PDB file of C-alpha atoms and ligand atoms in Angstrom:
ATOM      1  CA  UNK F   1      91.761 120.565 132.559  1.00 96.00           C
ATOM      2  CA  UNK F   2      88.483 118.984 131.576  1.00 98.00           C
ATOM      3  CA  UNK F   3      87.630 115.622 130.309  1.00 98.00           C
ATOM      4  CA  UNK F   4      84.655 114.025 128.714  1.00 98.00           C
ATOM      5  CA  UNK F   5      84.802 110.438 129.402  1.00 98.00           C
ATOM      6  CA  UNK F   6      82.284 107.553 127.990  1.00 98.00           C
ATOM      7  CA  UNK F   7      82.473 103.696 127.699  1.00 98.00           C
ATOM      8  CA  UNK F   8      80.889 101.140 125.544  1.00 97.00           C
ATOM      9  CA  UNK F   9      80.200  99.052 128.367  1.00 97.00           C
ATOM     10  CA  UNK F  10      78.111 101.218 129.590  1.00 98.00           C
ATOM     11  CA  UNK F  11      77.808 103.497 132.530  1.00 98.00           C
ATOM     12  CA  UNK F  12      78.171 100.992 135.447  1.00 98.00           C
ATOM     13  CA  UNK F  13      81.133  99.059 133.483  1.00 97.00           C
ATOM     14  CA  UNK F  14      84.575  99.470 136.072  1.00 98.00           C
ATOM     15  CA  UNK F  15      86.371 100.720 133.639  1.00 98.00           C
ATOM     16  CA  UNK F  16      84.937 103.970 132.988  1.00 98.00           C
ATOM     17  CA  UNK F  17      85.033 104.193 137.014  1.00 98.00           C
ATOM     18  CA  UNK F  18      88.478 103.634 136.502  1.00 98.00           C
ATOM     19  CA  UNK F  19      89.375 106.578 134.529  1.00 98.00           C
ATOM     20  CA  UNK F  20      86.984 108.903 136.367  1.00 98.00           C
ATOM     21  CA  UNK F  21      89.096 108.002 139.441  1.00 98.00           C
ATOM     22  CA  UNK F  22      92.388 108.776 137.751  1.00 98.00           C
ATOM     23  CA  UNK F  23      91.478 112.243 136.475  1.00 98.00           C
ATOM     24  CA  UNK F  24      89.033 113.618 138.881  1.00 98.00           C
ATOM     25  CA  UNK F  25      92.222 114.812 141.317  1.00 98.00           C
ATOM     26  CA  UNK F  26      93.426 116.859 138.572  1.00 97.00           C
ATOM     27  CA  UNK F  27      90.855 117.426 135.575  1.00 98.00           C
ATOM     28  CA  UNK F  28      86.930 118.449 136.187  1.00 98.00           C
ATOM     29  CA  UNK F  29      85.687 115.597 134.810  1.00 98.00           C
ATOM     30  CA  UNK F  30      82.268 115.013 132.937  1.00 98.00           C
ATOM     31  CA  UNK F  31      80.897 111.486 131.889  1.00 98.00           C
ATOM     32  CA  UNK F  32      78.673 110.839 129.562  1.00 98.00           C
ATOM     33  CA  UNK F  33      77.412 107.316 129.324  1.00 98.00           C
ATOM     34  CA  UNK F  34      75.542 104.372 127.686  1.00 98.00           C
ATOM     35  CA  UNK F  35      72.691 102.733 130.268  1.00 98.00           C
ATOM     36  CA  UNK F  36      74.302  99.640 129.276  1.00 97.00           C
ATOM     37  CA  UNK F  37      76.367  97.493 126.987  1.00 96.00           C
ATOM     38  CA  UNK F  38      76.976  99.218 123.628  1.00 96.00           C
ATOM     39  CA  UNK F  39      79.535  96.965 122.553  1.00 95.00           C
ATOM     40  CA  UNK F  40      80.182  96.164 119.267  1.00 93.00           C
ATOM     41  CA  UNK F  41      78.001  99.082 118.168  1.00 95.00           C
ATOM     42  CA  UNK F  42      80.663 100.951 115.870  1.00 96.00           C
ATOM     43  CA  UNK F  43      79.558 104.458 115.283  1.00 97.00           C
ATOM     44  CA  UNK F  44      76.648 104.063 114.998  1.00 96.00           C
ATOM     45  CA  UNK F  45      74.528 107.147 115.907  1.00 97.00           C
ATOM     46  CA  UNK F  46      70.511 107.949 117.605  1.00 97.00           C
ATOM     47  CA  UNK F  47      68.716 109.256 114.498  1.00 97.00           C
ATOM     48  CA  UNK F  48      65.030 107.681 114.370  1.00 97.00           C
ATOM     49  CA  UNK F  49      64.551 107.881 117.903  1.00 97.00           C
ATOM     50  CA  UNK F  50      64.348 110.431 121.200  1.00 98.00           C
ATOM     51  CA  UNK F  51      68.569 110.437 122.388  1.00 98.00           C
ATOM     52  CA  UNK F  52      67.681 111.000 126.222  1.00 98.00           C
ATOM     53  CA  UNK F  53      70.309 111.692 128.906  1.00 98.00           C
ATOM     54  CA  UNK F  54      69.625 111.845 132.447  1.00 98.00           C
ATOM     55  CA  UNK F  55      71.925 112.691 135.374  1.00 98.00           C
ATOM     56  CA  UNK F  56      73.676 110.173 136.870  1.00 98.00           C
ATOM     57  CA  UNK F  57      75.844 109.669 140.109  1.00 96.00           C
ATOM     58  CA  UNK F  58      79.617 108.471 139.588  1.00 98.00           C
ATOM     59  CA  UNK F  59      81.730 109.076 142.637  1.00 97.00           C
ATOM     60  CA  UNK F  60      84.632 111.749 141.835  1.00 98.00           C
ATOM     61  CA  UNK F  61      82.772 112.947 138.727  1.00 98.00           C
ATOM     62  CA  UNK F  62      82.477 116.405 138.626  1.00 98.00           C
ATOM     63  CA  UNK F  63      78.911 115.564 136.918  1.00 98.00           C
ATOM     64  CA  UNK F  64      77.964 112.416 134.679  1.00 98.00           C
ATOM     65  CA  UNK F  65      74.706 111.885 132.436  1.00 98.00           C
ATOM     66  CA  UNK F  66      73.115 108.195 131.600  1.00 98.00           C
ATOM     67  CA  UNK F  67      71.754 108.128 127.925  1.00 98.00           C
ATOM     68  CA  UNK F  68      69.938 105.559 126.084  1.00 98.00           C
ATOM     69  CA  UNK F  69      72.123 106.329 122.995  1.00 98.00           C
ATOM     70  CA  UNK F  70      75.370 105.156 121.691  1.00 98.00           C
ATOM     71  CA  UNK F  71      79.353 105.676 122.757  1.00 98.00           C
ATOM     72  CA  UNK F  72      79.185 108.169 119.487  1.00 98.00           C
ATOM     73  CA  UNK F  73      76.003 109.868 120.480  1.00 98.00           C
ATOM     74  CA  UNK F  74      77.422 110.260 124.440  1.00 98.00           C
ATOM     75  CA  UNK F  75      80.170 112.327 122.868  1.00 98.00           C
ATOM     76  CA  UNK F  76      77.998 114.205 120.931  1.00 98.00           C
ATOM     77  CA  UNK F  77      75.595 114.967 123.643  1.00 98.00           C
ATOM     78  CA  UNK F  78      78.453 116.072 125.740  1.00 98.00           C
ATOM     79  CA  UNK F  79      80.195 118.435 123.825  1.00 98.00           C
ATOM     80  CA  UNK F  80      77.050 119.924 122.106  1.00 98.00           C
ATOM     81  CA  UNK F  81      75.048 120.207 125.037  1.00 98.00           C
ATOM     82  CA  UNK F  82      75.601 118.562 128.503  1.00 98.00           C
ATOM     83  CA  UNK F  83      79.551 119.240 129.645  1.00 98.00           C
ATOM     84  CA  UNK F  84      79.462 123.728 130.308  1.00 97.00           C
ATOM     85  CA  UNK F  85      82.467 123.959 128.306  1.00 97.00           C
ATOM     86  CA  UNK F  86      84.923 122.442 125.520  1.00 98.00           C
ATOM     87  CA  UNK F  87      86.520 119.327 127.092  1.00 98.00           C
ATOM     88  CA  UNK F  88      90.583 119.639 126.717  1.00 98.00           C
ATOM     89  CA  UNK F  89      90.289 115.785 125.592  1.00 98.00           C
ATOM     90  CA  UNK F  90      87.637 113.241 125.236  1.00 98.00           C
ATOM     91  CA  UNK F  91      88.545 109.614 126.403  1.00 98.00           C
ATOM     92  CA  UNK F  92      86.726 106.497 125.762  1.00 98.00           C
ATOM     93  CA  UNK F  93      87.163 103.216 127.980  1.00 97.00           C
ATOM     94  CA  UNK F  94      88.724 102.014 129.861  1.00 98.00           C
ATOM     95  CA  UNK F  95      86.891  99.088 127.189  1.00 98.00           C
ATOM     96  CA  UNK F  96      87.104  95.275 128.780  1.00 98.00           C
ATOM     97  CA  UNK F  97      88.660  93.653 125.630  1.00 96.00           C
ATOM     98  CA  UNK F  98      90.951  94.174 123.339  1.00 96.00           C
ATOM     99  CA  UNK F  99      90.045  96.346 120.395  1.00 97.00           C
ATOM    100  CA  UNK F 100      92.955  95.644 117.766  1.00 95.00           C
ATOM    101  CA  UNK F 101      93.102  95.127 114.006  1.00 94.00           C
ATOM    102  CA  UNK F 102      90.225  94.366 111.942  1.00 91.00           C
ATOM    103  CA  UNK F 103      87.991  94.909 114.634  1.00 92.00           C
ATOM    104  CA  UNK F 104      88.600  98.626 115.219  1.00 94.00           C
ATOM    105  CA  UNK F 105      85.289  99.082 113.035  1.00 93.00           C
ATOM    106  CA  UNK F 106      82.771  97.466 114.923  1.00 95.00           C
ATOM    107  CA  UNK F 107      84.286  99.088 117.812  1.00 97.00           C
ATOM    108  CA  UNK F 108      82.156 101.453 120.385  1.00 98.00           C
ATOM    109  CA  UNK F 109      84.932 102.110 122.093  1.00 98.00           C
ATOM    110  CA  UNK F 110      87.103 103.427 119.362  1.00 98.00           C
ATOM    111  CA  UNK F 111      83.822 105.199 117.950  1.00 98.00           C
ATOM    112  CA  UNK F 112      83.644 107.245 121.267  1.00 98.00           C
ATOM    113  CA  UNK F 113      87.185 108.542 120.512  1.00 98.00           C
ATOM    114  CA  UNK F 114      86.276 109.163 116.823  1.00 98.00           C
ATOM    115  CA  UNK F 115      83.333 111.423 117.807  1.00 98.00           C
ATOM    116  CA  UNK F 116      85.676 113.293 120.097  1.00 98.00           C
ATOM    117  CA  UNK F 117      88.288 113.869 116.913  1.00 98.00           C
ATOM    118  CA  UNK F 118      85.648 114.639 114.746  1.00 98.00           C
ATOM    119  CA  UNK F 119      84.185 117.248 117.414  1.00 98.00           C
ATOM    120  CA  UNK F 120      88.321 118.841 116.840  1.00 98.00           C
ATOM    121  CA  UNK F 121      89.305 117.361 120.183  1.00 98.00           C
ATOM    122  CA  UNK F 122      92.314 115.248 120.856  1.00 98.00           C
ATOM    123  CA  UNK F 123      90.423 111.916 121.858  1.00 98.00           C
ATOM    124  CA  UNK F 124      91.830 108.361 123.054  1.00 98.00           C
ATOM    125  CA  UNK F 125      90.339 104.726 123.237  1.00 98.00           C
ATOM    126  CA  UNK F 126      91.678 102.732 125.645  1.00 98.00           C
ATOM    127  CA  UNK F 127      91.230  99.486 126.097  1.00 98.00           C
ATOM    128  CA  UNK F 128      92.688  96.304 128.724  1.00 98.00           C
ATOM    129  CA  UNK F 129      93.078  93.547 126.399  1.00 96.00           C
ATOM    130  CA  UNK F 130      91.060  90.540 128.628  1.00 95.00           C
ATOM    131  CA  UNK F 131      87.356  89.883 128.758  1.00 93.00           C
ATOM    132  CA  UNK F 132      87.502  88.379 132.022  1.00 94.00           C
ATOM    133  CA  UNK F 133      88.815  89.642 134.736  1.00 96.00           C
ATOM    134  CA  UNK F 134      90.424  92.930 133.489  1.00 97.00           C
ATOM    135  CA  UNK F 135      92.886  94.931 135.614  1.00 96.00           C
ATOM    136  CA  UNK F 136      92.513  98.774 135.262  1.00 97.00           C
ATOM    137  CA  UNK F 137      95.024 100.849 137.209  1.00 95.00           C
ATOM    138  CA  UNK F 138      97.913 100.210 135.058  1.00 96.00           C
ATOM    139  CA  UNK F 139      95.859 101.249 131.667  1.00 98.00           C
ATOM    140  CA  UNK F 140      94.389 103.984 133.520  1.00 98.00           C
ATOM    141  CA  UNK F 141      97.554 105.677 134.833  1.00 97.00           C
ATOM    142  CA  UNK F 142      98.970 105.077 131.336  1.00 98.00           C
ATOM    143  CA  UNK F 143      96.244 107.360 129.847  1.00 98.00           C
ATOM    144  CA  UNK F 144      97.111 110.173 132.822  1.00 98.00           C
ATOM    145  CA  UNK F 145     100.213 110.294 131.176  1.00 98.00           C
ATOM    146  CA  UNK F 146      99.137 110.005 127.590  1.00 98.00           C
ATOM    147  CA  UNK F 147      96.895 113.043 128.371  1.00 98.00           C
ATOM    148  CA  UNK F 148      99.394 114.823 130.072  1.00 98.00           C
ATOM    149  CA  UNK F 149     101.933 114.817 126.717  1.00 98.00           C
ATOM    150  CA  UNK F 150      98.694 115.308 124.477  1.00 98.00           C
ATOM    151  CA  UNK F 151      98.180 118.621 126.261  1.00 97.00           C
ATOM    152  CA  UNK F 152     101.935 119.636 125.914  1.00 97.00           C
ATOM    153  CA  UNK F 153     102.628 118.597 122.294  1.00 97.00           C
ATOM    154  CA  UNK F 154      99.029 118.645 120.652  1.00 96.00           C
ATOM    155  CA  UNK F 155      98.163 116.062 118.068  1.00 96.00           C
ATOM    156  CA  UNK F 156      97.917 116.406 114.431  1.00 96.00           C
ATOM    157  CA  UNK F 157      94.297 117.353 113.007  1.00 94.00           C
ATOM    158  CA  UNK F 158      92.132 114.355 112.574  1.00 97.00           C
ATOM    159  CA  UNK F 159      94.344 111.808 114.403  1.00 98.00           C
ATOM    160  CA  UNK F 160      92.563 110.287 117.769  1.00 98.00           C
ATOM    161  CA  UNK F 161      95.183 107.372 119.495  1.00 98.00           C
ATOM    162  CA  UNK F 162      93.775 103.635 120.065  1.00 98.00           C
ATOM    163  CA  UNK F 163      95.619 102.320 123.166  1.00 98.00           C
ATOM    164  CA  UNK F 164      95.427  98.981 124.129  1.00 98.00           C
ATOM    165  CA  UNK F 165      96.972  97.523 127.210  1.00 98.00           C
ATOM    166  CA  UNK F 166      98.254  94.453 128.809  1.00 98.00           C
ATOM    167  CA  UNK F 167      96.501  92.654 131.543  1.00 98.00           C
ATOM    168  CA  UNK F 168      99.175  92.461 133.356  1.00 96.00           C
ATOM    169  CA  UNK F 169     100.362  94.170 137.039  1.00 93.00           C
ATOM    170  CA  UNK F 170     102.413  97.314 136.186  1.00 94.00           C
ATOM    171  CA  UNK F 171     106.334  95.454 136.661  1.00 95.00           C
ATOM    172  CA  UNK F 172     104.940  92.903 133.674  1.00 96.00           C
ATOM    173  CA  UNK F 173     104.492  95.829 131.050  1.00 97.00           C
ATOM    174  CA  UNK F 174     107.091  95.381 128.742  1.00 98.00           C
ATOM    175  CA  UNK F 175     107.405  98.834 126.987  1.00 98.00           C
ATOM    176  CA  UNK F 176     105.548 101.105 125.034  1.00 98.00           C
ATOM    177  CA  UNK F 177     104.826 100.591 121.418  1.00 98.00           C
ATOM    178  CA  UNK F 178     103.638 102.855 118.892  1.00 98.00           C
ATOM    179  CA  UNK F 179     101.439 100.755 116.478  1.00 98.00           C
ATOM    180  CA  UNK F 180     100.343  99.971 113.474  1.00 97.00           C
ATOM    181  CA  UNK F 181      97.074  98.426 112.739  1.00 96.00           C
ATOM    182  CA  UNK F 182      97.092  94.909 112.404  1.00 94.00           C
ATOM    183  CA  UNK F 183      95.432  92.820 109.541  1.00 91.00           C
ATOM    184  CA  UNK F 184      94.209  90.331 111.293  1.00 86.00           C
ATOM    185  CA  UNK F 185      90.758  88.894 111.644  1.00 82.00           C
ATOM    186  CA  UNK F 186      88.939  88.082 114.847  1.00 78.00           C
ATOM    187  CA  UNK F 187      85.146  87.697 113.442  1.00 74.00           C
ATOM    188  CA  UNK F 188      85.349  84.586 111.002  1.00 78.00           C
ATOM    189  CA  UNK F 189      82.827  81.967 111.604  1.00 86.00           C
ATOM    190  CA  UNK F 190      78.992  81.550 112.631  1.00 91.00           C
ATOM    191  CA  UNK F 191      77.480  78.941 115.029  1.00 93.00           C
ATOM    192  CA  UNK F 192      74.651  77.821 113.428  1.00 96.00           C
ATOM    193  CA  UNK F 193      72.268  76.579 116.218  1.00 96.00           C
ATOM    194  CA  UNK F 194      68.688  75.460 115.897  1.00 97.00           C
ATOM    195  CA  UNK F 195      66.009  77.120 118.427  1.00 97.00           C
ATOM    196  CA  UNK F 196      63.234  75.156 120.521  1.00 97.00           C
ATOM    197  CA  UNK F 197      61.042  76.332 117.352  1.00 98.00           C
ATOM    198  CA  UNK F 198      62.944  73.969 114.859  1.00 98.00           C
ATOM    199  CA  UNK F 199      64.278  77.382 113.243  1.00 98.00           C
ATOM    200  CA  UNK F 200      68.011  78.343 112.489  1.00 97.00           C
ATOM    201  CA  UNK F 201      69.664  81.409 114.264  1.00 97.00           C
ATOM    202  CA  UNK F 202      73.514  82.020 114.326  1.00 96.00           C
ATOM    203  CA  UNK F 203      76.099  83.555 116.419  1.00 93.00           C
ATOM    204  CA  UNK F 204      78.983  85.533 115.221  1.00 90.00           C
ATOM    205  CA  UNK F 205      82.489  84.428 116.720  1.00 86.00           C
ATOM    206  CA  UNK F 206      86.112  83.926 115.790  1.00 81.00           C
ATOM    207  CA  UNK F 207      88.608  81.717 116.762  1.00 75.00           C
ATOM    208  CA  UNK F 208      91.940  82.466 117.801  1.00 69.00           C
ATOM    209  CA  UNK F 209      94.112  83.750 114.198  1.00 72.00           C
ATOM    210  CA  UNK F 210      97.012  81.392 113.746  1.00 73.00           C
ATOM    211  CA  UNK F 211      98.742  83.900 111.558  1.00 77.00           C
ATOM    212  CA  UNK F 212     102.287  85.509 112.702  1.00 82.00           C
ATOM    213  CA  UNK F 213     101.769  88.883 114.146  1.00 89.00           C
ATOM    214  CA  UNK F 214     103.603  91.423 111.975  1.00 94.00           C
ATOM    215  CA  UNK F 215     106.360  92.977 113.817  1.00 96.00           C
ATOM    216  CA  UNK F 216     105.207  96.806 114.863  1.00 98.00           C
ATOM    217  CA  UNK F 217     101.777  96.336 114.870  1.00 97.00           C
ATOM    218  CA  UNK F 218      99.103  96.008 117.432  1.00 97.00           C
ATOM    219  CA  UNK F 219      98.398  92.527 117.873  1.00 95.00           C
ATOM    220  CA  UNK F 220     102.415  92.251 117.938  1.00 96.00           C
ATOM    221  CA  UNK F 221     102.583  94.861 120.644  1.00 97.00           C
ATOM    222  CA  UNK F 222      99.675  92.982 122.855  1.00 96.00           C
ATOM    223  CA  UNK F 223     101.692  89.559 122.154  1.00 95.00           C
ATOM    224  CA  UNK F 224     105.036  91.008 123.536  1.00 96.00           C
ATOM    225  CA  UNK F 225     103.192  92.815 126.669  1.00 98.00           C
ATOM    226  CA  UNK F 226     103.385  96.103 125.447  1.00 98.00           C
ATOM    227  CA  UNK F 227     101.326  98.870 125.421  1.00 98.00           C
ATOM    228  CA  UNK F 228      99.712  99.608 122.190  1.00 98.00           C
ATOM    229  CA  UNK F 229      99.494 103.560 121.039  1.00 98.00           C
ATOM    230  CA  UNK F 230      97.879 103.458 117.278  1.00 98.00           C
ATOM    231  CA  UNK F 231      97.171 106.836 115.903  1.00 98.00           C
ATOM    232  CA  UNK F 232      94.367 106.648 113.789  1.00 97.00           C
ATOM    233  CA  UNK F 233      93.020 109.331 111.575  1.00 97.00           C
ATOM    234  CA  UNK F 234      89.929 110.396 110.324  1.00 97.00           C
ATOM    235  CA  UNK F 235      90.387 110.035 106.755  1.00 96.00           C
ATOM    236  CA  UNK F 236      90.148 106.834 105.155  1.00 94.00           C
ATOM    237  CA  UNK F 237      90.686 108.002 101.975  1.00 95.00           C
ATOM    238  CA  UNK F 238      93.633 105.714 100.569  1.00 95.00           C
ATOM    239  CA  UNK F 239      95.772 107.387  98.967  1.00 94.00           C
ATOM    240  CA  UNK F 240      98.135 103.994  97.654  1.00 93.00           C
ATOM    241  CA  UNK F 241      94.524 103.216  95.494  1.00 96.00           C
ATOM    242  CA  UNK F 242      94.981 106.898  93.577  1.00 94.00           C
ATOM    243  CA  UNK F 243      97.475 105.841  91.203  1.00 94.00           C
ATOM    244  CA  UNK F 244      95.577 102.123  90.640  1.00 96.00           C
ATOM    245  CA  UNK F 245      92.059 103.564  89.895  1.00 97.00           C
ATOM    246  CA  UNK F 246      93.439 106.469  87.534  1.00 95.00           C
ATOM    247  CA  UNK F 247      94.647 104.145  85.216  1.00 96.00           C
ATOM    248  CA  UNK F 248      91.352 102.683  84.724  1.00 97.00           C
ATOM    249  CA  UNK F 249      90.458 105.515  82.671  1.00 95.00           C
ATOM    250  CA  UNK F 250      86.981 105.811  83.603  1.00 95.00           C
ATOM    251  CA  UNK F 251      85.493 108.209  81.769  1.00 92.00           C
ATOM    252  CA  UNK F 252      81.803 109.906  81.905  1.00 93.00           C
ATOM    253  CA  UNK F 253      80.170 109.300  78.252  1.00 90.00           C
ATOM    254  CA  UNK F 254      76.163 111.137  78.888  1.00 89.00           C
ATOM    255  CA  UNK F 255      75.178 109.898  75.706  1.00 89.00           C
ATOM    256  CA  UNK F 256      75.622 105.768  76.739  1.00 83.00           C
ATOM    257  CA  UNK F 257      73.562 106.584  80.164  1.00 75.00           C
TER     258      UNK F 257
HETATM  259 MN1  LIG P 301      83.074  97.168 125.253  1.00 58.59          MN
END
């Protein structure tokens, strides 16, 4: 087996570390990394600059690469130049926060996995739901085992999983629950703070949502201590909206344009 693993929090972040020491007894396993915190990024990609990658020492890794670029851009420098040969899955994490709902967007972390499923390879995002002091084994033997039925079963074209797990000791995990994406909002208010210049600047934050977490969903799964397993696919076309915009008709008239 061979995996591909980067992070968002870049390449010194304990969770990555994490997952290298899960898989390197059984899986050659490549890292490609962020030089630091690429949180927050989305998937964003290295366009209008040099995308460099250096070597870098991990301990287990069969090899890992430093880059200046992005969790997307990692994945794409692995599997289009750096890693010898086609990673059997691509795995991004283990993230240090929660990446659930609304926020999968903005996320680096999911982005890694995206790149992966868009590359054609079954990809994961994993993620310990706490900021501070995050636990990893738990989350990381969880993905062994994810990886393990991924290899046996497949997964459909285009689908990459988000897994998000409690930080909690393994005998606290509740169950396993596969997800739906929540609706809820994290990001919904700005600080407004004045700097020692007399001039405005702002800070994007959220505070905790007071709305019910939908039953099945990921937020609900997180709230109950369970593990979170969202497939996610590459198509966002919605297909519900077909029906609505067809009936407006629209029509192409060349001689009104
Ligand atoms: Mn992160």
């Amino acid at each position: 087996m061979r995996v591909l693993i980067t992070n968002d929090d870049g390449i010194a972040s304990p969770g990555l570390q994490a997952l290298v020491n899960e898989f390197a007894p059984v899986a050659q396993t490549f890292v490609v990394a962020p030089e630091g915190e690429r949180s927050a990024t989305g998937h964003a990609i290295t366009l209008h600059k040099p995308l460099r990658a250096r070597a870098a020492a991990i301990a287990g890794a069969t090899a890992a690469w430093v880059s200046n670029g992005t969790p997307a851009d990692c994945v794409a420098l692995g599997m289009l130049e750096l890693v010898p040969e086609r990673p059997d899955v691509v795995l991004s994490g283990i993230n240090a926060g929660p990446n659930l709902a609304r926020d999968l967007t903005y996320s680096g972390t999911v982005s890694g996995a995206m790149e992966g499923a868009i590359f054609g390879v079954p990809s994961i995002a994993v993620s310990v739901a706490a900021f501070t002091d995050p636990t990893f084994p738990a989350a990381a033997h969880f993905t062994g085992e994810l990886v393990r039925a991924i290899l046996l079963h497949g997964l459909p074209t285009d689908t990459l999983l988000n897994v998000n797990v409690p930080n909690l000791p393994a005998h606290r995990i509740a169950g396993i629950a596969i997800t739906r994406q929540s609706a809820r909002r994290y990001i919904s208010r700005l600080e407004k703070r004045v700097d020692p210049r007399g001039q405005a600047y702002y800070w994007l934050t959220g505070d905790p949502s007071t709305q019910e977490d939908v039953e099945g969903t990921d937020t609900w799964a997180l709230a109950s201590n369970q593990i979170s397993v969202t497939p996610i696919t590459l198509d966002m076309t919605d297909d519900r909206a077909f029906a609505v915009l067809r009936s407006w008709n629209l029509a192409w008239s060349p001689e009104r344009h």
